[in-house]
CSV table of C-alpha atoms in Angstrom, one decimal:
chain,number,residue,atom,x,y,z
A,1,MET,CA,102.5,87.5,98.1
A,2,LYS,CA,103.3,85.5,95.0
A,3,ASP,CA,103.5,86.4,91.3
A,4,SER,CA,101.2,84.7,88.9
A,5,PRO,CA,100.9,85.3,85.9
A,6,PRO,CA,104.2,87.0,85.3
A,7,GLY,CA,104.3,90.6,86.6
A,8,VAL,CA,101.0,90.3,88.5
A,9,THR,CA,101.2,90.0,92.3
A,10,THR,CA,98.7,87.6,93.8
A,11,TYR,CA,97.6,88.4,97.4
A,12,SER,CA,96.4,85.7,99.8
A,13,ASP,CA,93.7,86.3,102.4
A,14,ALA,CA,96.6,86.5,105.0
A,15,ASP,CA,98.4,89.1,102.9
A,16,ILE,CA,95.2,91.2,102.6
A,17,ASP,CA,94.6,90.9,106.4
A,18,ALA,CA,98.2,92.1,107.0
A,19,ILE,CA,97.7,95.1,104.7
A,20,LEU,CA,94.4,95.9,106.5
A,21,THR,CA,96.2,95.7,109.8
A,22,ASP,CA,98.9,98.1,108.6
A,23,LEU,CA,96.3,100.5,107.2
A,24,THR,CA,94.4,100.5,110.5
A,25,ALA,CA,97.6,101.2,112.4
A,26,HIS,CA,99.0,103.9,110.1
A,27,VAL,CA,96.0,105.5,108.3
A,28,PRO,CA,93.2,106.3,110.7
A,29,GLU,CA,92.1,109.3,108.6
A,30,GLN,CA,91.7,109.9,104.8
A,31,HIS,CA,94.4,112.6,104.5
A,32,GLN,CA,97.1,110.1,105.6
A,33,LEU,CA,96.4,107.6,102.8
A,34,ARG,CA,98.5,109.1,100.0
A,35,ALA,CA,101.6,109.2,102.2
A,36,TRP,CA,101.1,105.6,103.3
A,37,ALA,CA,100.6,104.5,99.6
A,38,SER,CA,103.9,106.2,98.6
A,39,GLU,CA,105.9,104.7,101.5
A,40,CYS,CA,104.4,101.2,102.1
A,41,GLY,CA,106.1,99.4,99.2
A,42,ILE,CA,102.8,97.8,98.1
A,43,PRO,CA,102.0,98.5,94.5
A,44,CYS,CA,98.8,100.4,94.2
A,45,LYS,CA,96.7,100.8,91.1
A,46,ARG,CA,94.5,103.6,92.5
A,47,VAL,CA,94.5,105.7,95.6
A,48,VAL,CA,91.5,107.9,96.4
A,49,ALA,CA,91.6,110.2,99.4
A,50,THR,CA,89.0,112.9,99.7
A,51,PRO,CA,87.1,114.3,102.7
A,52,ASP,CA,84.2,111.9,101.9
A,53,LEU,CA,85.9,108.9,100.5
A,54,ALA,CA,89.2,106.9,101.0
A,55,TYR,CA,90.1,103.7,99.3
A,56,VAL,CA,93.0,101.9,97.7
A,57,ARG,CA,93.0,99.4,94.9
A,58,LEU,CA,96.1,97.2,94.9
A,59,ALA,CA,97.9,96.6,91.6
A,60,GLY,CA,97.7,92.8,92.0
A,61,LYS,CA,94.8,90.4,92.3
A,62,ASP,CA,93.5,88.0,95.0
A,63,GLU,CA,93.9,84.3,94.7
A,64,ALA,CA,90.5,84.0,92.9
A,65,GLY,CA,91.7,86.6,90.3
A,66,GLY,CA,89.6,89.5,91.7
A,67,TYR,CA,90.6,93.0,92.4
A,68,VAL,CA,91.7,94.0,95.9
A,69,VAL,CA,89.9,97.1,97.0
A,70,LEU,CA,90.3,98.4,100.6
A,71,MET,CA,88.1,101.2,102.0
A,72,LEU,CA,88.1,103.3,105.1
A,73,LEU,CA,84.5,103.2,106.4
A,74,ASP,CA,83.5,104.8,109.7
A,75,GLY,CA,87.1,104.8,110.9
A,76,MET,CA,87.7,101.2,110.1
A,77,TRP,CA,89.6,99.7,107.1
A,78,GLU,CA,87.8,96.8,105.3
A,79,ARG,CA,87.9,94.9,102.1
A,80,VAL,CA,85.2,95.8,99.5
A,81,PHE,CA,83.9,92.8,97.6
């Protein structure tokens, strides 16, 4: 992860893949997401964990300047574009 512009973390594709791997290993169900977000050390802008929906929006951006939104869908974490 790098910072650019000042104060904004930029995530590479490899960074995002590593976060998805961590989520898959530690958050197989929605109710575990808030605990993960508070303990993972990754700045999160939004964390949603309901019985029907689980996603996290990272506080930084990707290398193209877009938001990084990761969602639990059918038991698998993936990036939402």
